[in-house]
Short mmCIF file of C-alpha atoms in Angstrom, two decimals:
data_model
loop_
_atom_site.label_atom_id
_atom_site.label_comp_id
_atom_site.label_asym_id
_atom_site.label_seq_id
_atom_site.Cartn_x
_atom_site.Cartn_y
_atom_site.Cartn_z
CA MET A 13 4.72 20.91 -8.79
CA ALA A 14 2.32 18.74 -6.82
CA LEU A 15 -0.76 17.41 -8.56
CA TRP A 16 -2.96 18.37 -5.59
CA SER A 17 -2.41 22.12 -6.00
CA GLY A 18 -5.88 22.55 -7.54
CA HIS A 19 -4.85 24.03 -10.90
CA HIS A 20 -3.51 22.82 -14.26
CA HIS A 21 0.26 22.43 -14.15
CA GLN A 22 2.93 21.00 -16.43
CA HIS A 23 5.19 18.61 -14.52
CA ASP A 24 8.82 17.65 -14.77
CA GLY A 25 7.72 14.12 -15.59
CA GLY A 26 5.63 15.28 -18.55
CA GLY A 27 2.24 14.79 -16.88
CA ILE A 28 -0.52 17.39 -16.71
CA ALA A 29 -2.82 17.70 -13.73
CA MET A 30 -6.49 17.52 -14.72
CA GLY A 31 -8.20 20.26 -12.70
CA ASP A 32 -9.76 18.59 -9.68
CA ARG A 33 -9.77 15.12 -11.24
CA ARG A 34 -6.75 13.04 -10.27
CA ARG A 35 -5.28 9.62 -10.94
CA VAL A 36 -4.95 7.67 -7.69
CA LEU A 37 -3.48 4.21 -7.11
CA VAL A 38 -4.90 2.07 -4.28
CA THR A 39 -3.21 -1.17 -3.30
CA GLY A 40 -5.39 -3.89 -1.81
CA ALA A 41 -8.38 -2.30 -3.54
CA THR A 42 -10.56 -5.37 -4.01
CA GLY A 43 -11.61 -5.93 -0.41
CA GLY A 44 -11.94 -4.44 3.04
CA ILE A 45 -11.05 -0.81 3.62
CA GLY A 46 -9.14 -0.64 0.32
CA TYR A 47 -12.30 -1.38 -1.63
CA PHE A 48 -14.18 1.47 0.08
CA VAL A 49 -11.24 3.82 -0.55
CA ALA A 50 -11.51 3.02 -4.26
CA GLU A 51 -15.30 3.42 -4.27
CA GLN A 52 -15.19 6.76 -2.45
CA LEU A 53 -12.45 8.09 -4.72
CA ALA A 54 -14.57 7.12 -7.73
CA ARG A 55 -17.56 8.95 -6.21
CA LYS A 56 -15.39 12.05 -5.96
CA GLY A 57 -14.73 11.79 -9.69
CA HIS A 58 -11.12 10.66 -9.56
CA ARG A 59 -9.56 8.14 -11.89
CA VAL A 60 -8.84 5.14 -9.69
CA VAL A 61 -6.18 2.52 -10.34
CA LEU A 62 -7.09 -0.64 -8.45
CA ALA A 63 -3.99 -2.68 -7.67
CA ALA A 64 -5.05 -6.27 -7.12
CA ARG A 65 -3.53 -9.74 -6.73
CA SER A 66 -6.42 -11.42 -8.54
CA ALA A 67 -7.91 -10.49 -11.89
CA GLU A 68 -11.19 -12.12 -10.84
CA ARG A 69 -11.46 -10.07 -7.64
CA ALA A 70 -10.50 -6.93 -9.54
CA GLU A 71 -13.26 -7.62 -12.06
CA ALA A 72 -15.78 -8.06 -9.23
CA ALA A 73 -14.71 -4.85 -7.48
CA THR A 74 -14.78 -2.76 -10.65
CA ALA A 75 -18.21 -4.12 -11.58
CA ILE A 76 -19.62 -3.13 -8.17
CA ILE A 77 -18.09 0.35 -8.29
CA GLN A 78 -19.35 0.95 -11.83
CA ARG A 79 -22.84 -0.11 -10.76
CA LEU A 80 -22.82 2.19 -7.74
CA VAL A 81 -20.96 5.03 -9.45
CA PRO A 82 -22.10 5.23 -13.07
CA GLY A 83 -19.33 6.55 -15.26
CA ALA A 84 -16.59 5.66 -12.76
CA ASP A 85 -13.14 5.89 -14.37
CA LEU A 86 -11.27 2.77 -13.30
CA GLU A 87 -8.08 0.92 -14.21
CA VAL A 88 -6.65 -2.35 -12.94
CA VAL A 89 -3.00 -3.18 -12.35
CA LEU A 90 -2.16 -6.71 -11.23
CA LEU A 91 0.07 -6.47 -8.19
CA ASP A 92 0.89 -9.06 -5.55
CA LEU A 93 2.90 -7.31 -2.86
CA ALA A 94 3.89 -10.70 -1.44
CA ASP A 95 5.79 -11.45 -4.67
CA LEU A 96 8.74 -9.18 -5.51
CA GLY A 97 8.61 -10.26 -9.15
CA SER A 98 4.99 -9.10 -9.37
CA VAL A 99 6.00 -5.80 -7.72
CA ALA A 100 8.70 -5.27 -10.36
CA ALA A 101 6.29 -5.90 -13.24
CA ALA A 102 3.63 -3.59 -11.81
CA ALA A 103 6.16 -0.84 -11.12
CA GLU A 104 7.38 -0.98 -14.72
CA ARG A 105 3.82 -0.57 -15.99
CA LEU A 106 3.03 2.25 -13.58
CA ALA A 107 6.26 4.11 -14.34
CA ALA A 108 5.38 4.12 -18.04
CA GLY A 109 1.85 5.39 -17.42
CA GLU A 110 0.25 8.71 -16.63
CA PRO A 111 1.25 10.60 -13.47
CA LEU A 112 -0.15 9.50 -10.13
CA ALA A 113 -1.43 12.27 -7.87
CA THR A 114 -1.58 9.87 -4.92
CA LEU A 115 -0.43 6.35 -4.10
CA VAL A 116 -2.41 4.81 -1.25
CA ALA A 117 -0.25 2.01 0.18
CA ASN A 118 -3.08 0.10 1.81
CA ALA A 119 -2.58 -3.63 1.19
CA ALA A 120 -1.64 -5.74 4.21
CA CYS A 121 -2.03 -9.16 5.72
CA VAL A 122 -4.33 -8.33 8.65
CA SER A 123 -4.27 -10.74 11.58
CA TYR A 124 -5.45 -10.40 15.17
CA GLY A 125 -4.81 -13.91 16.49
CA LEU A 126 -3.31 -14.12 19.98
CA ARG A 127 -2.23 -17.75 19.88
CA ARG A 128 1.20 -18.76 18.66
CA GLU A 129 1.06 -20.08 15.08
CA PRO A 130 3.55 -21.34 12.49
CA PRO A 131 4.81 -18.52 10.28
CA ARG A 132 3.35 -17.82 6.85
CA VAL A 133 5.66 -16.75 4.04
CA THR A 134 5.60 -14.81 0.79
CA ALA A 135 6.47 -16.13 -2.66
CA ASP A 136 10.07 -15.19 -1.85
CA GLY A 137 10.15 -17.08 1.44
CA LEU A 138 9.83 -13.97 3.64
CA GLU A 139 7.56 -13.51 6.65
CA LEU A 140 4.15 -12.71 5.18
CA HIS A 141 2.96 -9.75 7.28
CA LEU A 142 6.19 -7.78 7.13
CA GLY A 143 6.84 -8.93 3.58
CA THR A 144 3.48 -7.63 2.34
CA ALA A 145 2.49 -4.46 4.22
CA TYR A 146 6.02 -3.17 4.56
CA LEU A 147 8.51 -4.77 2.16
CA GLY A 148 6.16 -5.06 -0.82
CA HIS A 149 5.39 -1.35 -0.59
CA TYR A 150 9.05 -0.52 0.05
CA ALA A 151 10.01 -2.30 -3.19
CA LEU A 152 7.21 -0.60 -5.12
CA LEU A 153 8.17 2.84 -3.84
CA ALA A 154 11.89 2.28 -4.37
CA ARG A 155 11.25 1.39 -8.02
CA LEU A 156 8.86 4.30 -8.57
CA LEU A 157 10.51 6.97 -6.42
CA PRO A 158 12.16 8.91 -9.29
CA ARG A 159 8.78 9.13 -11.03
CA LEU A 160 6.87 9.94 -7.85
CA GLN A 161 9.24 12.82 -7.12
CA ALA A 162 8.91 14.16 -10.66
CA TRP A 163 5.12 13.87 -10.51
CA GLY A 164 4.84 15.38 -7.03
CA THR A 165 2.92 12.33 -5.84
CA ARG A 166 1.44 12.15 -2.36
CA ILE A 167 2.28 8.78 -0.78
CA VAL A 168 -0.29 7.73 1.82
CA HIS A 169 0.95 4.93 4.05
CA VAL A 170 -1.84 3.11 5.88
CA GLY A 171 -0.87 2.70 9.50
CA SER A 172 -2.59 1.03 12.43
CA LEU A 173 -3.20 1.50 16.12
CA GLY A 174 -1.55 -1.91 16.40
CA ALA A 175 1.81 -0.31 15.61
CA ARG A 176 1.87 0.85 19.24
CA LEU A 177 2.72 -2.68 20.37
CA PRO A 178 6.39 -3.39 21.19
CA VAL A 179 8.35 -4.74 18.21
CA GLY A 180 10.81 -6.73 20.33
CA ARG A 181 14.54 -7.20 19.92
CA SER A 182 16.04 -7.43 16.42
CA PRO A 183 12.50 -7.26 14.96
CA TRP A 184 13.51 -7.19 11.31
CA ASP A 185 15.41 -10.49 11.53
CA ARG A 186 12.03 -12.17 11.36
CA LEU A 187 11.61 -10.97 7.78
CA THR A 188 14.18 -13.46 6.51
CA THR A 189 13.95 -15.93 9.41
CA PRO A 190 10.24 -16.35 10.17
CA ARG A 191 9.44 -18.01 13.48
CA PRO A 192 6.23 -19.10 15.21
CA GLU A 193 4.44 -16.31 17.06
CA ALA A 194 1.00 -14.79 17.59
CA PRO A 195 -0.24 -13.32 14.27
CA LEU A 196 -1.15 -10.06 16.03
CA ARG A 197 2.53 -9.50 16.83
CA SER A 198 3.47 -10.16 13.22
CA TYR A 199 0.82 -7.70 12.02
CA ALA A 200 1.85 -5.04 14.56
CA ARG A 201 5.50 -5.37 13.53
CA SER A 202 4.58 -4.88 9.87
CA LYS A 203 2.70 -1.68 10.71
CA ALA A 204 5.61 -0.44 12.82
CA GLY A 205 7.74 -0.85 9.70
CA VAL A 206 5.20 1.13 7.68
CA THR A 207 5.25 3.91 10.29
CA LEU A 208 9.05 4.15 10.21
CA LEU A 209 9.09 4.16 6.41
CA HIS A 210 6.62 7.07 6.37
CA HIS A 211 8.75 9.14 8.73
CA GLU A 212 11.93 8.40 6.77
CA LEU A 213 10.34 9.37 3.46
CA ALA A 214 8.80 12.52 4.94
CA ARG A 215 12.16 13.58 6.34
CA ARG A 216 14.09 12.96 3.13
CA LEU A 217 11.46 14.42 0.80
CA THR A 218 11.38 17.71 2.69
CA GLY A 219 12.90 20.35 0.43
CA THR A 220 13.89 17.88 -2.30
CA SER A 221 10.70 17.58 -4.36
CA ALA A 222 6.96 18.25 -4.40
CA ALA A 223 6.31 14.61 -3.49
CA SER A 224 5.11 14.01 0.06
CA SER A 225 4.64 11.25 2.60
CA VAL A 226 1.55 11.05 4.83
CA LEU A 227 0.57 8.42 7.40
CA ALA A 228 -3.14 7.68 7.89
CA HIS A 229 -4.87 5.03 9.94
CA PRO A 230 -8.55 4.00 9.81
CA GLY A 231 -9.12 3.52 13.53
CA THR A 232 -10.93 0.34 14.46
CA ALA A 233 -13.13 -0.51 11.49
CA VAL A 234 -15.31 -3.62 11.61
CA ASP A 235 -17.42 -5.45 9.07
CA VAL A 236 -20.51 -5.62 11.31
CA LEU A 237 -20.85 -1.82 11.04
CA THR A 238 -20.05 -1.74 7.31
CA PRO A 239 -22.62 -1.60 4.48
CA GLY A 240 -22.58 -4.81 2.49
CA ARG A 241 -21.26 -5.02 -1.04
CA HIS A 242 -22.32 -8.19 -2.84
CA GLY A 243 -19.17 -9.77 -4.26
CA ILE A 244 -16.83 -8.20 -1.70
CA PRO A 245 -16.34 -10.83 1.03
CA ALA A 246 -16.24 -9.79 4.68
CA SER A 247 -13.11 -10.67 6.62
CA GLN A 248 -14.83 -10.57 10.02
CA PRO A 249 -18.18 -11.84 11.39
CA THR A 250 -21.17 -9.77 10.28
CA GLU A 251 -23.59 -11.39 12.71
CA ILE A 252 -22.62 -11.03 16.37
CA GLY A 253 -24.24 -11.40 19.77
CA ALA A 254 -25.39 -8.75 22.20
CA LEU A 255 -22.10 -8.64 24.14
CA SER A 256 -20.06 -8.20 20.99
CA ARG A 257 -22.40 -5.42 19.85
CA LEU A 258 -21.63 -3.58 23.09
CA LEU A 259 -17.91 -3.96 22.40
CA VAL A 260 -18.13 -2.49 18.88
CA ARG A 261 -20.34 0.48 19.80
CA GLY A 262 -17.36 2.81 19.92
CA MET A 263 -15.93 1.53 16.65
CA HIS A 264 -16.97 2.33 13.09
CA GLY A 265 -17.40 0.66 9.70
CA LYS A 266 -14.78 0.08 7.06
CA HIS A 267 -16.40 2.74 4.90
CA ASP A 268 -15.83 5.20 7.77
CA GLY A 269 -12.21 4.14 8.14
CA ALA A 270 -11.81 4.53 4.38
CA ALA A 271 -13.08 8.11 4.62
CA VAL A 272 -10.06 9.00 6.78
CA LEU A 273 -7.70 7.58 4.17
CA VAL A 274 -9.52 9.33 1.32
CA HIS A 275 -9.21 12.64 3.14
CA ALA A 276 -5.48 12.08 3.61
CA ALA A 277 -5.21 11.14 -0.06
CA THR A 278 -7.11 14.04 -1.57
CA ASP A 279 -7.46 17.07 0.70
CA PRO A 280 -5.25 19.90 -0.62
CA GLU A 281 -4.45 21.07 2.93
CA VAL A 282 -2.73 17.80 3.91
CA ARG A 283 1.04 18.31 4.24
CA ASN A 284 4.18 16.21 4.10
CA GLY A 285 4.92 14.39 7.36
CA GLU A 286 1.41 14.62 8.80
CA VAL A 287 -0.45 11.79 10.49
CA TRP A 288 -4.23 11.48 10.07
CA GLY A 289 -6.72 9.30 11.88
CA PRO A 290 -10.21 9.34 13.40
CA ALA A 291 -10.97 12.31 15.64
CA GLY A 292 -12.85 10.29 18.26
CA ARG A 293 -11.74 9.01 21.63
CA TRP A 294 -8.50 7.03 21.45
CA GLN A 295 -8.60 7.48 17.64
CA VAL A 296 -10.90 4.46 17.38
CA SER A 297 -13.61 6.12 15.27
CA GLY A 298 -14.75 9.48 13.99
CA PRO A 299 -14.16 11.95 11.16
CA PRO A 300 -10.65 12.66 9.80
CA ALA A 301 -8.31 14.69 11.98
CA ARG A 302 -4.61 15.33 12.38
CA VAL A 303 -3.45 12.99 15.14
CA HIS A 304 -0.33 11.76 16.86
CA LEU A 305 0.82 8.16 16.71
CA PRO A 306 3.91 7.28 18.74
CA VAL A 307 6.87 5.82 16.87
CA PRO A 308 8.60 2.71 18.20
CA ARG A 309 11.31 3.21 20.80
CA ARG A 310 14.80 3.54 19.30
CA ALA A 311 13.19 4.78 16.09
CA GLY A 312 16.48 6.00 14.60
CA PRO A 313 18.45 2.76 14.92
CA LEU A 314 15.39 0.68 14.06
CA THR A 315 14.87 2.68 10.85
CA ARG A 316 18.51 2.29 9.80
CA GLU A 317 18.37 -1.45 10.48
CA LEU A 318 15.06 -1.78 8.61
CA LEU A 319 16.34 0.05 5.53
CA ALA A 320 19.54 -1.99 5.50
CA VAL A 321 17.59 -5.26 5.56
CA SER A 322 15.19 -3.96 2.91
CA GLU A 323 18.01 -2.99 0.56
CA GLU A 324 19.75 -6.31 1.08
CA VAL A 325 16.65 -8.40 0.39
CA THR A 326 15.26 -6.41 -2.56
CA GLY A 327 18.45 -5.02 -4.05
CA LEU A 328 16.72 -1.63 -4.12
CA ALA A 329 17.65 1.60 -2.37
CA LEU A 330 15.51 4.67 -1.83
CA ARG A 331 16.94 7.33 -4.17
CA PHE A 332 16.11 10.98 -3.63
CA GLY A 333 16.62 13.98 -5.85
CA PRO A 334 16.98 14.19 -9.64
CA GLY A 335 18.36 11.42 -11.79
CA GLY A 336 17.92 7.70 -12.03
CA SER A 337 15.18 5.62 -13.58
CA PRO A 338 12.76 3.28 -11.80
CA GLY A 339 13.65 -0.32 -11.15
CA GLN A 340 17.40 -0.67 -11.69
CA PRO A 341 18.60 -2.62 -8.66
CA TRP A 342 22.01 -4.03 -7.98
CA PRO A 343 21.87 -7.85 -7.84
CA PRO A 344 19.66 -8.71 -4.85
CA ARG A 345 20.53 -11.25 -2.24
CA SER A 346 18.92 -14.58 -3.11
CA THR A 347 16.09 -15.56 -0.79
CA ALA A 348 14.87 -19.05 -0.11
CA LYS A 349 11.64 -19.99 -1.81
CA ALA A 350 8.82 -21.37 0.22
CA SER A 351 8.72 -25.13 0.03
#
């Protein structure tokens, strides 16, 4: 039974839904859109688990939320999605904890550079964008999937308009063999992977459990239109010239983009397989609405190739249906450490 059904229910996993108050995990919750997702969830009265790479940044984010939302119910789980060992430790802690109504898979390495740059890598020597936004969440979900199915958890994957860009030939080879390219292409490829993972989970969860997969994107959210939060650093310029102000007029702030994700995470009418984004023109800004985002060409073969690479690198498969316990991989392929 799903935790978002609006009533008290006993679950297969032993958890009890708490009326309209839910436990929600947000990755990348200490900055950007993820921070505003956590803040808005706290304002709605939910218990928010902030997944963060840095204990110091988590402390700053929780202090701000508690100041703005007196009585906010917050937890912190240390999680670096660019480190598969950190993912394993966090998954073990989460699996042993109380049920999660929603998991918002938000964290990503966001880059918009158009000039060719040397690749950046994760702690495991994998391409950073794909290794964080996609593979880190894949590993987390693969370890937690038996619990998430028992709890009826809603998994909200955070997509991007950038996923519309072509992924190129053999796109997933770059995960284990990073090469120089424009960071925007790396970012877009990572979000294409997220999109395909959502569709695969939605397809395979249909009829097998109360868990669900939802894709949501924030539109084009910029810091210059975002209310400041002292202690939460901006990732974009907050002072811009007249021409740039004309360019951002049709966009919205990160708090507005977060509102779309919060709706996808909490509204009881949201269903498995749906895609949510801003209702405005070109899905750039606006209130939450069901939308359509195109999947990459050759989605079927690309998904099979992506899952095969993911299983090989992490040693973890996506397991559906009853049985199994989180985090019992076969021996993973060794990956080269960053020098």
